[in-house]
CSV table of N, CA and C in Angstrom, one decimal:
chain,number,residue,atom,x,y,z
A,101,MET,N,49.5,36.4,-53.7
A,101,MET,CA,49.2,36.9,-55.0
A,101,MET,C,47.7,37.3,-55.1
A,102,GLU,N,47.4,38.5,-55.6
A,102,GLU,CA,46.0,39.0,-55.6
A,102,GLU,C,45.3,38.4,-56.9
A,103,TRP,N,44.2,37.8,-56.7
A,103,TRP,CA,43.4,37.2,-57.7
A,103,TRP,C,43.1,38.3,-58.8
A,104,GLU,N,42.7,39.5,-58.4
A,104,GLU,CA,42.4,40.5,-59.4
A,104,GLU,C,43.5,40.8,-60.4
A,105,LEU,N,44.7,40.8,-59.9
A,105,LEU,CA,45.9,41.0,-60.8
A,105,LEU,C,46.0,39.8,-61.8
A,106,LEU,N,45.8,38.6,-61.3
A,106,LEU,CA,45.9,37.5,-62.2
A,106,LEU,C,44.8,37.4,-63.2
A,107,ARG,N,43.6,37.8,-62.8
A,107,ARG,CA,42.4,37.8,-63.6
A,107,ARG,C,42.6,38.8,-64.7
A,108,THR,N,43.1,40.0,-64.3
A,108,THR,CA,43.3,41.0,-65.3
A,108,THR,C,44.4,40.6,-66.3
A,109,PHE,N,45.5,40.0,-65.9
A,109,PHE,CA,46.5,39.5,-66.8
A,109,PHE,C,46.0,38.5,-67.7
A,110,GLU,N,45.2,37.5,-67.2
A,110,GLU,CA,44.7,36.5,-68.1
A,110,GLU,C,43.7,37.1,-69.2
A,111,THR,N,42.9,38.0,-68.8
A,111,THR,CA,42.0,38.7,-69.7
A,111,THR,C,42.7,39.4,-70.8
A,112,VAL,N,43.8,40.2,-70.4
A,112,VAL,CA,44.6,40.9,-71.4
A,112,VAL,C,45.3,39.9,-72.3
A,113,ALA,N,45.8,38.8,-71.8
A,113,ALA,CA,46.5,37.8,-72.6
A,113,ALA,C,45.5,37.1,-73.6
A,114,ARG,N,44.3,36.9,-73.1
A,114,ARG,CA,43.3,36.2,-74.0
A,114,ARG,C,42.8,37.2,-75.1
A,115,LEU,N,42.5,38.4,-74.7
A,115,LEU,CA,41.9,39.4,-75.6
A,115,LEU,C,42.9,40.1,-76.5
A,116,GLY,N,44.2,40.2,-76.0
A,116,GLY,CA,45.2,40.9,-76.7
A,116,GLY,C,45.2,42.4,-76.7
A,117,SER,N,44.4,43.0,-75.7
A,117,SER,CA,44.2,44.4,-75.7
A,117,SER,C,43.9,44.8,-74.3
A,118,LEU,N,44.6,45.9,-73.8
A,118,LEU,CA,44.2,46.4,-72.5
A,118,LEU,C,42.8,47.1,-72.5
A,119,THR,N,42.5,47.7,-73.5
A,119,THR,CA,41.2,48.4,-73.6
A,119,THR,C,40.1,47.3,-73.6
A,120,ALA,N,40.2,46.3,-74.4
A,120,ALA,CA,39.2,45.2,-74.5
A,120,ALA,C,39.1,44.5,-73.1
A,121,ALA,N,40.2,44.3,-72.5
A,121,ALA,CA,40.2,43.6,-71.2
A,121,ALA,C,39.5,44.5,-70.2
A,122,GLY,N,39.7,45.8,-70.2
A,122,GLY,CA,39.0,46.7,-69.3
A,122,GLY,C,37.5,46.7,-69.5
A,123,ARG,N,37.1,46.7,-70.8
A,123,ARG,CA,35.7,46.6,-71.1
A,123,ARG,C,35.1,45.3,-70.6
A,124,THR,N,35.8,44.2,-70.8
A,124,THR,CA,35.3,42.9,-70.3
A,124,THR,C,35.2,42.9,-68.8
A,125,LEU,N,36.2,43.4,-68.1
A,125,LEU,CA,36.2,43.4,-66.7
A,125,LEU,C,35.4,44.5,-66.0
A,126,GLY,N,35.0,45.4,-66.8
A,126,GLY,CA,34.2,46.5,-66.2
A,126,GLY,C,35.0,47.6,-65.5
A,127,VAL,N,36.3,47.7,-65.9
A,127,VAL,CA,37.2,48.7,-65.4
A,127,VAL,C,37.8,49.5,-66.5
A,128,SER,N,38.5,50.6,-66.1
A,128,SER,CA,39.1,51.5,-67.1
A,128,SER,C,40.4,50.8,-67.6
A,129,GLN,N,40.9,51.3,-68.8
A,129,GLN,CA,42.1,50.9,-69.3
A,129,GLN,C,43.3,51.2,-68.4
A,130,SER,N,43.2,52.3,-67.7
A,130,SER,CA,44.3,52.7,-66.8
A,130,SER,C,44.3,51.8,-65.6
A,131,THR,N,43.2,51.3,-65.2
A,131,THR,CA,43.1,50.3,-64.1
A,131,THR,C,43.8,49.0,-64.5
A,132,VAL,N,43.5,48.6,-65.7
A,132,VAL,CA,44.2,47.4,-66.3
A,132,VAL,C,45.7,47.6,-66.3
A,133,SER,N,46.1,48.7,-66.8
A,133,SER,CA,47.5,49.0,-66.9
A,133,SER,C,48.2,49.0,-65.5
A,134,ARG,N,47.5,49.6,-64.5
A,134,ARG,CA,48.0,49.6,-63.1
A,134,ARG,C,48.1,48.1,-62.6
A,135,HIS,N,47.1,47.3,-62.8
A,135,HIS,CA,47.2,45.9,-62.4
A,135,HIS,C,48.3,45.2,-63.0
A,136,LEU,N,48.5,45.4,-64.3
A,136,LEU,CA,49.7,44.8,-65.0
A,136,LEU,C,51.0,45.2,-64.4
A,137,ALA,N,51.1,46.5,-64.1
A,137,ALA,CA,52.4,47.1,-63.6
A,137,ALA,C,52.7,46.5,-62.2
A,138,ARG,N,51.6,46.3,-61.4
A,138,ARG,CA,51.8,45.7,-60.1
A,138,ARG,C,52.2,44.2,-60.2
A,139,LEU,N,51.6,43.5,-61.1
A,139,LEU,CA,51.9,42.1,-61.3
A,139,LEU,C,53.4,42.0,-61.8
A,140,GLU,N,53.7,42.8,-62.8
A,140,GLU,CA,55.1,42.7,-63.3
A,140,GLU,C,56.1,43.1,-62.3
A,141,GLN,N,55.8,44.1,-61.4
A,141,GLN,CA,56.7,44.5,-60.3
A,141,GLN,C,56.9,43.3,-59.4
A,142,ARG,N,55.9,42.6,-59.1
A,142,ARG,CA,56.0,41.4,-58.2
A,142,ARG,C,56.8,40.3,-58.9
A,143,ALA,N,56.6,40.1,-60.2
A,143,ALA,CA,57.3,39.1,-61.0
A,143,ALA,C,58.7,39.5,-61.2
A,144,GLY,N,59.1,40.7,-61.1
A,144,GLY,CA,60.4,41.2,-61.3
A,144,GLY,C,60.9,41.2,-62.8
A,145,SER,N,59.9,41.1,-63.7
A,145,SER,CA,60.2,41.2,-65.1
A,145,SER,C,58.9,41.4,-65.9
A,146,PRO,N,59.1,41.9,-67.1
A,146,PRO,CA,57.9,42.1,-68.0
A,146,PRO,C,57.2,40.8,-68.3
A,147,LEU,N,55.9,40.9,-68.4
A,147,LEU,CA,55.1,39.7,-68.7
A,147,LEU,C,54.5,39.9,-70.1
A,148,LEU,N,54.4,41.2,-70.6
A,148,LEU,CA,53.9,41.5,-71.9
A,148,LEU,C,54.8,42.5,-72.6
A,149,LEU,N,54.8,42.3,-73.9
A,149,LEU,CA,55.5,43.3,-74.8
A,149,LEU,C,54.4,44.2,-75.4
A,150,ARG,N,54.3,45.4,-75.0
A,150,ARG,CA,53.2,46.3,-75.3
A,150,ARG,C,53.1,46.9,-76.7
A,151,GLY,N,54.0,46.6,-77.6
A,151,GLY,CA,53.8,47.2,-78.9
A,151,GLY,C,52.8,46.5,-79.7
A,152,PRO,N,52.2,47.2,-80.7
A,152,PRO,CA,51.2,46.5,-81.5
A,152,PRO,C,51.9,45.4,-82.4
A,153,PRO,N,51.5,44.2,-82.3
A,153,PRO,CA,50.5,43.7,-81.4
A,153,PRO,C,51.1,43.4,-80.0
A,154,LEU,N,50.2,43.3,-79.1
A,154,LEU,CA,50.6,43.0,-77.7
A,154,LEU,C,51.0,41.5,-77.7
A,155,ARG,N,52.1,41.2,-77.1
A,155,ARG,CA,52.6,39.8,-77.1
A,155,ARG,C,53.1,39.4,-75.7
A,156,LEU,N,53.0,38.2,-75.3
A,156,LEU,CA,53.4,37.7,-74.0
A,156,LEU,C,54.9,37.4,-74.1
A,157,THR,N,55.6,37.7,-73.0
A,157,THR,CA,57.0,37.3,-72.9
A,157,THR,C,57.0,35.8,-72.5
A,158,GLU,N,58.2,35.2,-72.5
A,158,GLU,CA,58.3,33.8,-72.1
A,158,GLU,C,57.7,33.6,-70.7
A,159,ARG,N,58.0,34.5,-69.8
A,159,ARG,CA,57.5,34.5,-68.4
A,159,ARG,C,55.9,34.6,-68.4
A,160,GLY,N,55.4,35.5,-69.3
A,160,GLY,CA,54.0,35.7,-69.4
A,160,GLY,C,53.3,34.4,-69.9
A,161,VAL,N,53.9,33.7,-70.9
A,161,VAL,CA,53.3,32.5,-71.3
A,161,VAL,C,53.3,31.4,-70.2
A,162,ALA,N,54.3,31.4,-69.4
A,162,ALA,CA,54.4,30.4,-68.3
A,162,ALA,C,53.3,30.8,-67.2
A,163,LEU,N,53.1,32.1,-67.0
A,163,LEU,CA,52.1,32.5,-66.0
A,163,LEU,C,50.7,32.1,-66.5
A,164,VAL,N,50.4,32.4,-67.8
A,164,VAL,CA,49.1,32.0,-68.3
A,164,VAL,C,48.8,30.5,-68.1
A,165,ALA,N,49.8,29.7,-68.5
A,165,ALA,CA,49.7,28.3,-68.3
A,165,ALA,C,49.5,27.9,-66.9
A,166,ALA,N,50.1,28.6,-65.9
A,166,ALA,CA,50.0,28.3,-64.5
A,166,ALA,C,48.6,28.6,-64.0
A,167,ILE,N,48.1,29.8,-64.4
A,167,ILE,CA,46.8,30.2,-63.8
A,167,ILE,C,45.6,29.7,-64.6
A,168,GLN,N,45.8,29.2,-65.8
A,168,GLN,CA,44.6,28.8,-66.6
A,168,GLN,C,43.7,27.8,-65.9
A,169,PRO,N,44.3,26.8,-65.2
A,169,PRO,CA,43.4,25.9,-64.4
A,169,PRO,C,42.5,26.5,-63.3
A,170,MET,N,42.9,27.7,-62.9
A,170,MET,CA,42.2,28.4,-61.9
A,170,MET,C,41.0,29.2,-62.4
A,171,ILE,N,41.1,29.6,-63.7
A,171,ILE,CA,40.2,30.6,-64.2
A,171,ILE,C,38.7,30.1,-64.2
A,172,ASP,N,38.4,28.9,-64.8
A,172,ASP,CA,37.0,28.5,-64.9
A,172,ASP,C,36.4,28.2,-63.5
A,173,PRO,N,37.1,27.5,-62.6
A,173,PRO,CA,36.6,27.4,-61.3
A,173,PRO,C,36.3,28.7,-60.5
A,174,ALA,N,37.2,29.6,-60.7
A,174,ALA,CA,37.0,30.9,-60.0
A,174,ALA,C,35.8,31.7,-60.6
A,175,LEU,N,35.6,31.6,-61.9
A,175,LEU,CA,34.5,32.3,-62.5
A,175,LEU,C,33.2,31.6,-62.1
A,176,ALA,N,33.2,30.2,-62.0
A,176,ALA,CA,32.1,29.5,-61.5
A,176,ALA,C,31.7,29.8,-60.1
A,177,ALA,N,32.7,30.0,-59.2
A,177,ALA,CA,32.5,30.3,-57.8
A,177,ALA,C,31.9,31.7,-57.8
A,178,ARG,N,32.4,32.6,-58.6
A,178,ARG,CA,31.8,34.0,-58.6
A,178,ARG,C,30.4,34.0,-59.0
A,179,SER,N,30.0,33.2,-60.1
A,179,SER,CA,28.7,33.1,-60.5
A,179,SER,C,27.7,32.5,-59.5
A,180,ALA,N,28.3,31.5,-58.8
A,180,ALA,CA,27.5,30.9,-57.7
A,180,ALA,C,27.1,31.9,-56.6
A,181,LEU,N,28.1,32.7,-56.2
A,181,LEU,CA,27.9,33.8,-55.2
A,181,LEU,C,26.9,34.8,-55.7
A,182,GLU,N,27.0,35.2,-57.0
A,182,GLU,CA,26.1,36.2,-57.5
A,182,GLU,C,24.7,35.7,-57.7
A,183,ALA,N,24.6,34.4,-57.9
A,183,ALA,CA,23.2,33.8,-58.1
A,183,ALA,C,22.5,33.5,-56.8
A,184,THR,N,23.3,33.5,-55.7
A,184,THR,CA,22.7,33.1,-54.4
A,184,THR,C,21.9,34.3,-53.8
A,185,PRO,N,20.7,34.1,-53.4
A,185,PRO,CA,19.9,35.2,-52.9
A,185,PRO,C,20.4,35.7,-51.6
A,186,ALA,N,20.3,37.0,-51.3
A,186,ALA,CA,20.7,37.5,-50.0
A,186,ALA,C,19.9,37.0,-48.9
A,187,LEU,N,20.6,36.8,-47.7
A,187,LEU,CA,19.9,36.3,-46.6
A,187,LEU,C,19.1,37.4,-45.9
């Protein structure tokens, strides 16, 4: 499973908007949409209901719960790498 897809999904679930997630992640809304489509294809079912308001499916709720413990450590690792001076 690709981390970028999971991170995108978690950001959309947290913010409730593909546009807001794209802004937060520094990518376009269409990139967010493509990430979600790839993740849902791998899941074999929808993870989000895209009508206003955006809502998680049962499977989406389960996925958020499963990846939530990974989010803070992954962001901390990213910060550590970005803060390390180049050799």
